[in-house]
Amino acid sequence: MPRSTTRTRWRLGLATTALLAATALVPVPAHAETVTDYAVTVDPAAQGAQIDDTMYGVFFEDINRAADGGLYAELVQNRSFEYSAVDNRAYTPLTSWTVDGTAQVLDDAGRLNDRNRNYLSLGAGSAVTNAGYNTGVRVEQGKRYDFSVWARAAGGSALTVSLQDAGGVLATARAVTVRKGGWARYRATFTATRTSSEGRLTVASSAATALDMVSLFPRDTYRHEPNGLRKDLAEKIAALHPGFVRFPGGCLVNTGSMQDYSEASGWQRARSYQWKDTVGPVEERAVNSNFWGYNQSYGLGYYEYFRFAEDIGAMPLPVVPALVTGCGQNRAVVDDALLKRHIQDTLDLIEFANGPVTSPWGRKRAQMGHPAPFRLTHLEVGNEENLPAEFFARFAQFRAAVEAKYPDVTVVSNSGPDDSGQTFDTAWQLNRDAGVAMVDEHYYNSPQWFLQNNDRYDSYDRSGPKVFLGEYASQGNAFKNGLAEAAYMTGLERNADVVKLASYAPLFANEDYVQWRPDLVWFNNHASWNSANYEVQKLFMTNVGDRVVPSTATGTPSLQGPVTGAVGLSTWATSAAYDDVRVTGANGETLLSDDFSGDASGWTHTGGGSWSLQDGQYVQTDTAAENTMVSAGDPAWHDYDLRVKATKKSGKEGFLVAFGVKDTGNYYWWNLGGWNNTQSAVEQAVDGGKSTLISKAGSVETGRAYDIDVKVRGRQVTLYLDGQEWGSFTDDKPAEPFRQVVTEDDRTGDLIVKVVNAQSTQARTAIDLGGARVASRARVTTLAAAPDAVNTETGTAVAPVTSTFTGVANRFTYTFPANSVTFLRIGQR
């Protein structure tokens, strides 16, 4: 729950608080006060952990239209007429196209090739127009755009290709002559005469013509690749100077069918991402139903990922399926022949990346334009599998095969989808017992969790598997989220001997196609902008240092009271009935008693769903609604027992019984039968962001009445299910707002003092450099803003400010602004 983290002498009047909030937006110079709030002591003679050049990287997954309509520069949506209701119930093969005249999408023997199943039969005198992404096809005045199409016309045909918007012509139309005969590729180039984000591409035909792979690419792509990347998005990644690029997922890797895209498998579209589908000529690459609810063209494939990683100087880190599905599917594939095929595919992938041009897959790489190897050193098998035993049995076979043939390649495992719990513990034990080199951890938690868990890796076994923090974020794109992540990153660096790789996730989001928030970079068809989190990541990623210089800091006194709050009932994609709610104080006093024999006037509906009284029960009937919270009682309640009877009526999950309810964004709840009725957990919500405090595997039966009892005493909570203790926890970790780490840059000799002050008061800090001989000047980079500041397309509230500080000495005082991340680069003599 929210708690005070400021010293009593900082209790200021409202006017002073407002003044501090205003001054927090700019760096505050040092002052000569003898009284300071914090002390940072550095020991330059002590040996700290070495920090690898690959410490920080990025994770790219095709979520939020990150690839098609995003990083992949293609401007035509559904260029191959392959959209299907399998991808999205709203899709047809003509999604994003309009027809003037007659046109029909066909799937027959006249197709371009077997893996490109559909094509368009366009009637004589007819035209088709493509709407692009977001508001349309984006073109900029004076820039060139390359059009191409595969076409076939029995008697020849003349195509007229044009670009226009509601205001008229955007480029001079082009005539394309289709020769008599079979499929061939035709090209034309446009130069835009106006800038527009609402363009439309039209292809008109004089005679009956078959069309496929209708494409429009900006000539100006990143590194000028012919199948290139959108320049502004690629440059934002490059500006981070990432040490690695993890790709292509994520849930794309370990969901859906593990079969290939072939006649033998029935041309299955909802498949796991398999690398061989994504290399070779783009018109011969498979299509796929993206797990996130749209279509993947695979125009951006493994070759392009490898090339991009090379272009930006990053280590490629691909992820391959382990044949255990995750992300809510949770099935183990039992098919030895299929498993062997995927293991061989993984060996072939390493050959594609590293093999000589005389090898079969090295030759394929060379034919695509890259004879030199890509120097693959790390490869991950699986992603967030929720069945640790089944996953590890398969992972062990992948690992053995790779290590036998390619002993220099590190095979990375994982620990499931959460930061703790039964799956996490089991997976880690299996990895430790087998001596796995590196384990990938994923978690998305509240800012408070990140402030509370800076010491997470302090106690990890230094001789055990190393950690790859492959996905993490603090559930928001406001500056307060970036501050919490920055505070946590100081702990990652302090433990650089254990945490070898770390990447925020997800990377990109198209503002009109969002499946997941938060995201590092936002964009539409004409602009892109950095989140506050991006600015934090960039500051750390471009000022890493080569070793940790041991240091300590005084902390902030934490004033904690008991868990306080009202009680609540909720559901998630489920209909449930509640009865006999009773809240009793520790002294036996009845605080609330409701058997729903009268009305429900004591309950406040703050969520969605549909609640009503039915047969003496309070029933939520909407099986599609998520978080249907109703609450009752006093937010000041503490030290109480909550008892309730709950019965699932229908739907995907179970019950949500809340306690410590402050408001709609601050509460605890016991989530019984969550995650598609596979797991139960206690989650804490702080300012809308949730973290898991305790979890176990478990499900809820439909039609069965459960007795639920939650006992709150101080900050300890004990939970009982049908009279048996289910679990307990104590929420007493301080959310320390002042964090720091010091590193040294071998090239420059700079000490880099990194300080996060995640509170609304400035921090006057005494810094002792432990006898180091230092220059009197420091280069300062400061991120400071209001906690709720958010960067948008039109406004940049969170941006770095650079300055020079001239008061450096072996011992000096610096005042860190409120709500700030500050890096002091101090030269050593």
Coordinates of N, CA and C in Angstrom, one line a residue, residues 527-707:
A527 N 4.8 9.2 -38.2 CA 5.7 9.8 -37.1 C 6.0 8.6 -36.1
S528 N 7.0 8.9 -35.3 CA 7.3 8.0 -34.2 C 7.9 8.8 -33.0
W529 N 7.7 8.3 -31.8 CA 8.1 9.1 -30.6 C 8.5 8.1 -29.5
N530 N 9.5 8.6 -28.7 CA 10.1 7.8 -27.6 C 9.2 8.0 -26.4
S531 N 9.0 6.9 -25.7 CA 8.3 6.9 -24.4 C 9.3 7.4 -23.4
A532 N 8.8 7.8 -22.2 CA 9.7 8.1 -21.1 C 10.6 7.0 -20.8
N533 N 10.1 5.7 -20.9 CA 10.9 4.5 -20.6 C 12.0 4.4 -21.6
Y534 N 11.8 4.8 -22.8 CA 12.9 4.7 -23.8 C 14.0 5.7 -23.4
E535 N 13.7 6.9 -22.9 CA 14.7 7.8 -22.5 C 15.5 7.2 -21.4
V536 N 14.9 6.5 -20.5 CA 15.6 5.9 -19.4 C 16.5 4.8 -19.9
Q537 N 16.0 3.9 -20.8 CA 16.8 2.8 -21.4 C 18.0 3.4 -22.2
K538 N 17.8 4.5 -22.9 CA 18.8 5.0 -23.7 C 20.0 5.6 -22.8
L539 N 19.6 6.2 -21.7 CA 20.6 6.8 -20.8 C 21.4 5.7 -20.2
F540 N 20.8 4.6 -19.8 CA 21.6 3.5 -19.3 C 22.4 2.8 -20.4
M541 N 21.8 2.5 -21.5 CA 22.4 1.7 -22.6 C 23.6 2.4 -23.2
T542 N 23.6 3.8 -23.2 CA 24.7 4.5 -23.8 C 25.7 5.0 -22.8
N543 N 25.6 4.6 -21.5 CA 26.5 5.0 -20.4 C 26.7 3.8 -19.5
V544 N 26.9 2.6 -20.1 CA 27.0 1.4 -19.2 C 28.2 1.4 -18.4
G545 N 29.4 1.6 -19.0 CA 30.6 1.3 -18.2 C 31.1 -0.1 -18.4
D546 N 32.3 -0.4 -17.9 CA 32.9 -1.7 -18.1 C 33.0 -2.5 -16.9
R547 N 33.0 -1.9 -15.7 CA 32.9 -2.6 -14.5 C 32.2 -1.8 -13.4
V548 N 31.7 -2.5 -12.4 CA 31.0 -1.9 -11.3 C 32.0 -1.4 -10.3
V549 N 31.9 -0.2 -9.9 CA 32.7 0.3 -8.8 C 31.9 0.2 -7.5
P550 N 32.3 -0.7 -6.6 CA 31.4 -0.9 -5.4 C 31.1 0.4 -4.7
S551 N 29.9 0.6 -4.2 CA 29.4 1.8 -3.6 C 28.2 1.5 -2.7
T552 N 28.0 2.3 -1.7 CA 26.9 2.2 -0.8 C 26.1 3.5 -0.7
A553 N 24.9 3.4 -0.3 CA 24.1 4.7 -0.1 C 23.2 4.5 1.1
T554 N 23.0 5.6 1.8 CA 22.0 5.5 2.9 C 20.6 5.4 2.3
G555 N 19.7 4.9 3.1 CA 18.4 4.7 2.6 C 17.4 5.7 3.2
T556 N 16.2 5.6 2.8 CA 15.1 6.5 3.2 C 14.3 5.7 4.3
P557 N 14.1 6.4 5.4 CA 13.3 5.7 6.4 C 11.9 5.4 5.9
S558 N 11.4 4.2 6.2 CA 10.1 3.8 5.7 C 9.1 3.7 6.8
L559 N 8.0 4.5 6.7 CA 7.0 4.5 7.7 C 5.8 3.6 7.2
Q560 N 5.7 2.4 7.8 CA 4.7 1.4 7.4 C 3.6 1.3 8.4
G561 N 2.4 1.2 8.0 CA 1.3 0.9 8.8 C 0.7 -0.5 8.3
P562 N -0.4 -0.9 8.9 CA -1.0 -2.2 8.5 C -1.6 -2.1 7.1
V563 N -1.9 -3.2 6.5 CA -2.7 -3.2 5.3 C -4.1 -2.7 5.6
T564 N -4.5 -1.7 4.9 CA -5.8 -1.1 5.2 C -6.6 -1.1 3.9
G565 N -7.9 -1.1 4.0 CA -8.8 -1.0 2.9 C -10.1 -1.7 3.0
A566 N -11.0 -1.4 2.1 CA -12.3 -2.1 2.0 C -12.2 -3.5 1.4
V567 N -13.3 -4.1 1.1 CA -13.3 -5.4 0.5 C -14.0 -5.4 -0.9
G568 N -13.8 -6.3 -1.7 CA -14.4 -6.3 -3.1 C -14.6 -7.7 -3.6
L569 N -15.4 -7.8 -4.7 CA -15.7 -9.0 -5.4 C -15.6 -8.6 -6.9
S570 N -15.0 -9.6 -7.7 CA -14.9 -9.3 -9.1 C -14.8 -10.6 -9.8
T571 N -14.8 -10.5 -11.2 CA -14.6 -11.7 -12.0 C -13.8 -11.2 -13.2
W572 N -13.4 -12.2 -14.0 CA -12.6 -11.9 -15.2 C -13.0 -12.9 -16.3
A573 N -13.8 -12.5 -17.3 CA -14.3 -13.4 -18.4 C -15.0 -14.6 -17.8
T574 N -15.8 -14.3 -16.7 CA -16.4 -15.4 -16.0 C -17.7 -14.9 -15.4
S575 N -18.7 -15.7 -15.3 CA -19.9 -15.5 -14.5 C -19.8 -16.2 -13.2
A576 N -20.0 -15.5 -12.1 CA -19.9 -16.1 -10.7 C -20.9 -15.5 -9.8
A577 N -21.3 -16.3 -8.8 CA -22.2 -15.9 -7.8 C -21.6 -15.8 -6.4
Y578 N -21.8 -14.8 -5.6 CA -21.2 -14.6 -4.3 C -22.3 -14.5 -3.3
D579 N -22.0 -15.0 -2.1 CA -23.1 -15.1 -1.0 C -22.3 -15.0 0.4
D580 N -23.1 -14.6 1.4 CA -22.7 -14.7 2.8 C -21.3 -14.0 3.0
V581 N -21.2 -12.7 2.6 CA -20.0 -12.0 2.8 C -20.0 -11.5 4.2
R582 N -18.9 -11.7 4.9 CA -18.9 -11.3 6.3 C -17.4 -10.7 6.6
V583 N -17.3 -9.5 7.1 CA -16.1 -9.0 7.5 C -16.1 -8.8 9.0
T584 N -15.1 -9.3 9.7 CA -15.1 -9.3 11.2 C -13.7 -8.7 11.6
G585 N -13.8 -7.7 12.5 CA -12.6 -7.2 13.1 C -11.8 -8.2 13.9
A586 N -10.6 -7.9 14.2 CA -9.7 -8.8 15.0 C -10.3 -9.0 16.4
N587 N -11.1 -8.0 16.9 CA -11.7 -8.1 18.2 C -13.1 -8.8 18.2
G588 N -13.5 -9.3 17.0 CA -14.7 -10.0 16.9 C -15.9 -9.1 16.4
E589 N -15.7 -7.8 16.3 CA -16.7 -6.9 15.9 C -17.1 -7.2 14.4
T590 N -18.4 -7.2 14.2 CA -18.9 -7.4 12.8 C -18.8 -6.1 12.1
L591 N -18.0 -6.0 11.0 CA -17.9 -4.8 10.2 C -18.8 -4.8 9.0
L592 N -19.1 -5.9 8.5 CA -20.0 -6.1 7.3 C -20.6 -7.4 7.3
S593 N -21.9 -7.5 7.0 CA -22.5 -8.8 6.9 C -23.6 -8.7 5.8
D594 N -23.5 -9.5 4.8 CA -24.5 -9.4 3.7 C -24.7 -10.7 3.1
D595 N -26.0 -11.2 3.3 CA -26.4 -12.5 2.7 C -27.2 -12.3 1.4
F596 N -27.3 -11.0 1.0 CA -28.0 -10.6 -0.2 C -29.5 -11.0 -0.3
S597 N -30.1 -11.1 0.9 CA -31.5 -11.3 1.0 C -32.3 -10.1 0.8
G598 N -31.6 -8.9 0.9 CA -32.3 -7.6 0.7 C -31.9 -7.0 -0.6
D599 N -31.1 -5.9 -0.6 CA -30.6 -5.3 -1.8 C -29.1 -5.3 -1.7
A600 N -28.5 -4.7 -2.8 CA -27.0 -4.6 -2.8 C -26.6 -3.2 -2.8
S601 N -27.3 -2.4 -2.0 CA -27.0 -0.9 -2.0 C -25.7 -0.6 -1.3
G602 N -25.2 -1.6 -0.5 CA -23.9 -1.3 0.2 C -22.7 -1.5 -0.7
W603 N -22.9 -1.9 -1.9 CA -21.8 -2.3 -2.8 C -21.7 -1.2 -3.9
T604 N -20.5 -0.8 -4.2 CA -20.2 0.2 -5.2 C -19.6 -0.4 -6.4
H605 N -20.2 -0.2 -7.5 CA -19.8 -0.9 -8.8 C -18.8 0.0 -9.5
T606 N -17.5 -0.4 -9.5 CA -16.4 0.4 -10.1 C -15.8 -0.2 -11.3
G607 N -16.2 -1.4 -11.6 CA -15.7 -2.1 -12.8 C -16.8 -2.3 -13.9
G608 N -16.5 -3.2 -14.8 CA -17.5 -3.5 -15.9 C -18.5 -4.6 -15.4
G609 N -19.0 -5.3 -16.4 CA -19.9 -6.4 -16.1 C -21.3 -6.0 -15.8
S610 N -22.1 -7.1 -15.4 CA -23.5 -6.9 -15.1 C -23.8 -7.6 -13.8
W611 N -24.0 -6.9 -12.7 CA -24.3 -7.5 -11.4 C -25.8 -7.4 -11.1
S612 N -26.4 -8.4 -10.5 CA -27.8 -8.4 -10.1 C -28.0 -9.4 -8.9
L613 N -29.0 -9.2 -8.2 CA -29.4 -10.2 -7.1 C -30.2 -11.3 -7.8
Q614 N -29.8 -12.5 -7.5 CA -30.6 -13.7 -8.0 C -30.6 -14.8 -7.0
D615 N -31.8 -15.1 -6.5 CA -32.0 -16.2 -5.6 C -31.1 -16.0 -4.3
G616 N -31.0 -14.8 -3.8 CA -30.3 -14.6 -2.6 C -28.8 -14.6 -2.8
Q617 N -28.3 -14.4 -4.0 CA -26.9 -14.3 -4.3 C -26.6 -13.0 -5.1
Y618 N -25.4 -12.5 -5.1 CA -25.0 -11.4 -5.9 C -24.2 -12.0 -7.1
V619 N -24.8 -11.8 -8.3 CA -24.3 -12.6 -9.5 C -23.8 -11.6 -10.5
Q620 N -22.6 -11.9 -11.1 CA -22.1 -11.2 -12.2 C -22.3 -12.1 -13.4
T621 N -23.0 -11.7 -14.5 CA -23.4 -12.6 -15.5 C -22.6 -12.4 -16.9
D622 N -21.8 -11.4 -17.0 CA -21.2 -11.1 -18.3 C -19.9 -11.9 -18.4
T623 N -19.8 -12.9 -19.3 CA -18.7 -13.7 -19.4 C -17.6 -13.1 -20.3
A624 N -17.8 -12.0 -20.8 CA -16.8 -11.3 -21.6 C -16.1 -10.2 -20.9
A625 N -16.7 -9.7 -19.8 CA -16.2 -8.5 -19.1 C -15.0 -8.9 -18.3
E626 N -14.0 -8.0 -18.2 CA -12.8 -8.2 -17.4 C -12.8 -7.2 -16.3
N627 N -12.4 -7.6 -15.1 CA -12.4 -6.8 -13.9 C -13.8 -6.1 -13.6
T628 N -14.7 -6.8 -13.0 CA -16.0 -6.3 -12.8 C -16.2 -5.8 -11.4
M629 N -15.2 -5.3 -10.8 CA -15.1 -5.0 -9.3 C -16.4 -4.3 -8.8
V630 N -16.9 -4.9 -7.6 CA -17.8 -4.2 -6.7 C -17.1 -4.2 -5.4
S631 N -17.2 -3.1 -4.6 CA -16.6 -3.0 -3.3 C -17.5 -2.5 -2.3
A632 N -17.2 -2.8 -1.0 CA -18.0 -2.3 0.1 C -17.0 -2.2 1.3
G633 N -17.5 -1.3 2.2 CA -16.7 -1.1 3.5 C -15.9 0.2 3.5
D634 N -15.0 0.3 4.5 CA -14.3 1.5 4.8 C -12.8 1.3 4.4
P635 N -12.3 2.3 3.6 CA -10.9 2.2 3.2 C -9.9 2.2 4.4
A636 N -10.4 2.6 5.6 CA -9.6 2.6 6.8 C -9.5 1.3 7.5
W637 N -10.4 0.4 7.1 CA -10.4 -0.9 7.8 C -9.0 -1.6 7.8
H638 N -8.6 -2.2 8.9 CA -7.4 -3.0 9.0 C -7.6 -4.1 10.0
D639 N -6.8 -5.1 10.0 CA -6.8 -6.3 10.9 C -8.2 -6.8 11.0
Y640 N -8.6 -7.5 9.9 CA -9.9 -8.1 9.8 C -9.9 -9.5 9.1
D641 N -11.0 -10.2 9.2 CA -11.2 -11.4 8.5 C -12.3 -11.2 7.4
L642 N -12.1 -11.6 6.2 CA -13.1 -11.5 5.1 C -13.5 -13.0 4.8
R643 N -14.8 -13.2 4.9 CA -15.3 -14.6 4.5 C -16.4 -14.4 3.4
V644 N -16.4 -15.3 2.4 CA -17.3 -15.2 1.4 C -17.5 -16.6 0.7
K645 N -18.7 -16.9 0.3 CA -19.0 -18.1 -0.5 C -19.0 -17.7 -2.0
A646 N -18.3 -18.5 -2.9 CA -18.2 -18.1 -4.3 C -18.5 -19.4 -5.1
T647 N -19.3 -19.2 -6.2 CA -19.6 -20.3 -7.1 C -19.5 -19.8 -8.5
K648 N -18.6 -20.5 -9.3 CA -18.5 -20.2 -10.7 C -19.7 -20.8 -11.5
K649 N -20.3 -19.9 -12.3 CA -21.4 -20.3 -13.1 C -21.0 -20.7 -14.5
S650 N -20.2 -19.9 -15.1 CA -19.7 -20.2 -16.5 C -18.5 -19.3 -16.8
G651 N -17.8 -19.6 -17.9 CA -16.8 -18.7 -18.4 C -15.4 -19.3 -18.3
K652 N -14.3 -18.5 -18.5 CA -13.0 -19.0 -18.6 C -12.2 -19.2 -17.3
E653 N -12.6 -18.4 -16.3 CA -11.7 -18.3 -15.1 C -12.6 -18.6 -13.8
G654 N -12.1 -18.0 -12.7 CA -12.8 -18.3 -11.4 C -13.2 -17.0 -10.7
F655 N -12.7 -16.8 -9.5 CA -13.1 -15.7 -8.7 C -12.0 -14.7 -8.4
L656 N -12.4 -13.5 -8.1 CA -11.5 -12.5 -7.7 C -12.0 -11.9 -6.4
V657 N -11.4 -12.1 -5.3 CA -11.9 -11.7 -4.0 C -10.8 -10.6 -3.5
A658 N -11.3 -9.4 -3.3 CA -10.4 -8.3 -3.0 C -10.4 -7.9 -1.6
F659 N -9.3 -7.4 -1.1 CA -9.1 -6.8 0.2 C -8.1 -5.7 0.2
G660 N -8.0 -4.9 1.2 CA -7.1 -3.7 1.2 C -7.5 -2.8 0.1
V661 N -8.8 -2.6 -0.2 CA -9.2 -1.8 -1.4 C -9.2 -0.4 -1.0
K662 N -8.3 0.4 -1.6 CA -8.2 1.8 -1.4 C -9.1 2.6 -2.4
D663 N -8.9 2.2 -3.7 CA -9.6 2.8 -4.8 C -9.5 1.9 -6.0
T664 N -9.9 2.3 -7.2 CA -9.9 1.4 -8.3 C -8.5 1.0 -8.8
G665 N -7.5 1.7 -8.4 CA -6.2 1.3 -8.8 C -5.3 0.8 -7.7
N666 N -5.8 0.7 -6.5 CA -5.0 0.3 -5.3 C -5.7 -0.7 -4.5
Y667 N -5.3 -2.0 -4.6 CA -6.0 -3.0 -3.8 C -5.1 -4.3 -3.9
Y668 N -5.5 -5.3 -3.2 CA -5.1 -6.7 -3.3 C -6.2 -7.5 -3.8
W669 N -6.0 -8.6 -4.5 CA -7.0 -9.6 -4.7 C -6.5 -11.0 -4.8
W670 N -7.3 -11.9 -4.4 CA -7.0 -13.3 -4.5 C -7.6 -13.8 -5.8
N671 N -6.8 -14.1 -6.8 CA -7.3 -14.5 -8.1 C -7.3 -16.0 -8.1
L672 N -8.5 -16.6 -7.9 CA -8.6 -18.1 -7.9 C -9.1 -18.5 -9.3
G673 N -8.3 -19.4 -9.9 CA -8.6 -19.9 -11.2 C -8.4 -18.9 -12.3
G674 N -7.3 -18.1 -12.2 CA -7.0 -17.2 -13.2 C -6.2 -17.8 -14.3
W675 N -5.7 -17.0 -15.3 CA -4.9 -17.4 -16.4 C -5.5 -18.6 -17.1
N676 N -6.8 -18.4 -17.5 CA -7.6 -19.5 -18.2 C -7.8 -20.7 -17.3
N677 N -8.0 -20.4 -16.0 CA -8.3 -21.4 -15.0 C -7.2 -22.4 -14.8
T678 N -5.9 -21.9 -14.8 CA -4.8 -22.8 -14.6 C -4.0 -22.4 -13.4
Q679 N -4.2 -21.3 -12.8 CA -3.3 -20.8 -11.7 C -4.1 -19.9 -10.8
S680 N -3.7 -19.9 -9.5 CA -4.3 -19.0 -8.5 C -3.2 -18.2 -7.9
A681 N -3.5 -16.9 -7.6 CA -2.4 -16.0 -7.1 C -3.0 -14.9 -6.4
V682 N -2.2 -14.3 -5.5 CA -2.5 -13.0 -4.9 C -1.8 -11.9 -5.7
E683 N -2.5 -10.9 -6.2 CA -1.9 -9.8 -6.9 C -2.2 -8.5 -6.1
Q684 N -1.2 -7.6 -6.2 CA -1.3 -6.3 -5.6 C -1.3 -5.3 -6.7
A685 N -2.3 -4.4 -6.7 CA -2.4 -3.3 -7.6 C -2.0 -2.0 -6.9
V686 N -1.1 -1.3 -7.5 CA -0.6 0.0 -7.0 C -0.7 1.0 -8.2
D687 N -1.5 2.0 -8.1 CA -1.7 2.9 -9.1 C -2.1 2.3 -10.4
G688 N -2.8 1.2 -10.4 CA -3.3 0.5 -11.6 C -2.3 -0.6 -12.1
G689 N -1.1 -0.6 -11.6 CA -0.1 -1.7 -12.0 C -0.2 -2.8 -11.1
K690 N -0.2 -4.1 -11.6 CA -0.3 -5.2 -10.7 C 1.0 -6.0 -10.6
S691 N 1.2 -6.6 -9.5 CA 2.4 -7.5 -9.2 C 1.8 -8.7 -8.5
T692 N 2.5 -9.9 -8.8 CA 2.1 -11.1 -8.1 C 2.9 -11.3 -6.8
L693 N 2.2 -11.6 -5.7 CA 2.9 -11.7 -4.4 C 3.1 -13.2 -4.1
I694 N 2.1 -14.1 -4.5 CA 2.2 -15.5 -4.3 C 1.3 -16.2 -5.3
S695 N 1.8 -17.3 -5.8 CA 1.0 -18.0 -6.8 C 1.2 -19.5 -6.7
K696 N 0.2 -20.2 -7.2 CA 0.2 -21.7 -7.2 C -0.7 -22.2 -8.4
A697 N -0.3 -23.3 -8.9 CA -1.2 -23.9 -9.9 C -2.5 -24.3 -9.3
G698 N -3.6 -24.2 -10.1 CA -4.9 -24.6 -9.5 C -6.0 -24.1 -10.4
S699 N -7.2 -24.8 -10.3 CA -8.3 -24.5 -11.1 C -9.6 -24.5 -10.2
V700 N -10.7 -23.9 -10.8 CA -11.9 -23.8 -10.1 C -13.0 -24.6 -10.9
E701 N -13.8 -25.4 -10.2 CA -14.9 -26.2 -10.8 C -16.1 -25.3 -11.0
T702 N -16.8 -25.5 -12.1 CA -18.0 -24.8 -12.3 C -19.1 -25.5 -11.5
G703 N -19.9 -24.6 -10.9 CA -21.1 -25.1 -10.1 C -20.8 -25.5 -8.7
R704 N -19.5 -25.5 -8.3 CA -19.2 -25.9 -6.9 C -19.0 -24.6 -6.0
A705 N -19.6 -24.6 -4.8 CA -19.5 -23.5 -3.9 C -18.2 -23.6 -3.1
Y706 N -17.4 -22.5 -3.1 CA -16.2 -22.5 -2.3 C -16.3 -21.6 -1.2
D707 N -15.7 -22.0 0.0 CA -15.6 -21.1 1.1 C -14.2 -20.4 1.1

